[in-house]
Coordinates of C-alpha atoms in Angstrom, one line a residue:
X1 CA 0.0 0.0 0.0
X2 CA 2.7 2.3 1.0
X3 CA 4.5 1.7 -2.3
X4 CA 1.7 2.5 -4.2
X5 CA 1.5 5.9 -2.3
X6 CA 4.7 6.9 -3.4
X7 CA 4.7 5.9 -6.4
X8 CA 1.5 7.7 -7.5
X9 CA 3.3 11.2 -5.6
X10 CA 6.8 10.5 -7.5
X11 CA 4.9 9.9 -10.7
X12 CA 2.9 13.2 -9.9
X13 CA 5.8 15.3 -9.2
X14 CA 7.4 14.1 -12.4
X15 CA 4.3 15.2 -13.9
X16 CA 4.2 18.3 -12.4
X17 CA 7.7 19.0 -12.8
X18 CA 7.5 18.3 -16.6
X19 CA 4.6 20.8 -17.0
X20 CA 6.5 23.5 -15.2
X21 CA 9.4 23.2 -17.7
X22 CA 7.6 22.6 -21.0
X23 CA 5.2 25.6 -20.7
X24 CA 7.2 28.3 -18.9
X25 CA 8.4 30.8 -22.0
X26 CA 12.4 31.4 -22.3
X27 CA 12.1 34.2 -24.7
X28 CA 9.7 37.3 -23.0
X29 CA 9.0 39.7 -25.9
X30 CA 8.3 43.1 -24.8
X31 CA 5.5 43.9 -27.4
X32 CA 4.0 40.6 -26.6
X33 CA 3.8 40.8 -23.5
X34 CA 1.7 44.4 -23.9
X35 CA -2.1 45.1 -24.4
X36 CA -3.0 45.2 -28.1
X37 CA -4.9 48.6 -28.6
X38 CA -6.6 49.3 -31.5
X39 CA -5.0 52.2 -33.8
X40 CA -2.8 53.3 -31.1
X41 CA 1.0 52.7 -30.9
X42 CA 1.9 50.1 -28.2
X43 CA 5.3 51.6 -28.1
X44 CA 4.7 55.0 -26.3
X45 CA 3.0 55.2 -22.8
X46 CA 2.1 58.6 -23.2
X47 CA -1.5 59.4 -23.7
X48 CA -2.8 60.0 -27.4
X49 CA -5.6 62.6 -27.9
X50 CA -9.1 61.1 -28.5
X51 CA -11.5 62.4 -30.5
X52 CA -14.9 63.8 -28.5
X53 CA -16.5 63.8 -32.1
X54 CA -16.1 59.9 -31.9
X55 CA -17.5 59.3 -29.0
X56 CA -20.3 61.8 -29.8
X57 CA -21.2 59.6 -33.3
X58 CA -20.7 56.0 -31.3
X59 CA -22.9 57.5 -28.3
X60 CA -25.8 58.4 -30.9
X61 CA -25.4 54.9 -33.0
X62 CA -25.7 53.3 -29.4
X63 CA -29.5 55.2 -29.0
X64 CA -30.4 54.8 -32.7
X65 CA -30.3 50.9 -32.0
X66 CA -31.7 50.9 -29.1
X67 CA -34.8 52.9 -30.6
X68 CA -34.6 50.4 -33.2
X69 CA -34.9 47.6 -30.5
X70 CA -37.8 49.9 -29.0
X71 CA -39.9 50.3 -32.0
X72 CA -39.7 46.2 -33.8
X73 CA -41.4 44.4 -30.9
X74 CA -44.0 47.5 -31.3
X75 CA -45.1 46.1 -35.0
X76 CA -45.3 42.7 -33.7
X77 CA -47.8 44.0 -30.7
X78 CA -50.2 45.7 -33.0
X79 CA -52.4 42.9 -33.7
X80 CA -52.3 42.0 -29.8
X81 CA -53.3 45.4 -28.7
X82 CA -55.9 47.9 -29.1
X83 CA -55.2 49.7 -32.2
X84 CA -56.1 53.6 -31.1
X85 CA -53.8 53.1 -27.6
X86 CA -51.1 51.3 -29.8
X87 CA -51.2 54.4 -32.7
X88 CA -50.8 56.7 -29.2
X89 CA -48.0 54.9 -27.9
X90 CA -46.1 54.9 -31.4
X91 CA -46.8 58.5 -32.3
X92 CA -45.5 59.2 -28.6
X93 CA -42.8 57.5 -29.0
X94 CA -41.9 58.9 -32.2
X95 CA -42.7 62.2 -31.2
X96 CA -39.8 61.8 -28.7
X97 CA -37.2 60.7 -31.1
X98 CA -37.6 63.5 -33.0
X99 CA -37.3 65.9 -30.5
X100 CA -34.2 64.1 -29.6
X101 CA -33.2 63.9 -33.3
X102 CA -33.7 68.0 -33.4
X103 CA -31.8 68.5 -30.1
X104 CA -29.0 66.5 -31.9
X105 CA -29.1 68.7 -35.0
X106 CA -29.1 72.1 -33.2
X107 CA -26.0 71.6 -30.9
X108 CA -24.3 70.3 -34.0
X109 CA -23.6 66.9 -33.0
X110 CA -25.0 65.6 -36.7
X111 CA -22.2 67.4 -38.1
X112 CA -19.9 64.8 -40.0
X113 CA -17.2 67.5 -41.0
X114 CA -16.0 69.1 -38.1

């Protein structure tokens, strides 16, 4: 019995020991071993300048799909619903993205050139 303990831990320990030495890297590359960012230069660790006007066009794709993911299940509730509190709800709803839409197009965040 006692043979059979230590042969199981030796031949774990072999095991173990094998693992350790197969996987561990020898060769530690620098730009390997940082983050991959997307259209920036790993190299420098100075802070690059990011566009507002990005942010502003990615924030207002982010509500037009969530609008989008408003208004489908809406055509799929007409038949289920009253039709006069369903054409409220819809022209309500509506009503509200273009106001937002407008507020959007006077503070100039529509504009592509800028």
């Amino acid at each position: 019995m006692f043979i059979h303990f230590l042969t199981t831990l030796i031949l774990n320990l072999i095991i173990m020991i094998l693992i350790i030495l197969i996987s561990k890297k020898t060769i530690i590359d620098f730009q390997k071993s940082t983050p991959f960012e997307c259209g920036f230069n790993p190299m420098t660790y100075k802070r690059l300048p990011f566009s507002i006007h990005f942010f502003l066009i990615a924030v207002i794709f982010l509500i037009f799909d969530i609008e989008i993911i408003i208004i489908i299940p809406m055509i799929m509730t007409m038949k289920l619903s009253m039709l006069i509190y369903w054409l409220l709800t819809l022209i309500m709803f509506i009503f509200i993205l273009i106001l937002g839409l407008y507020h959007e197009w006077h503070n100039g965040m529509l504009d592509w050139t800028n």
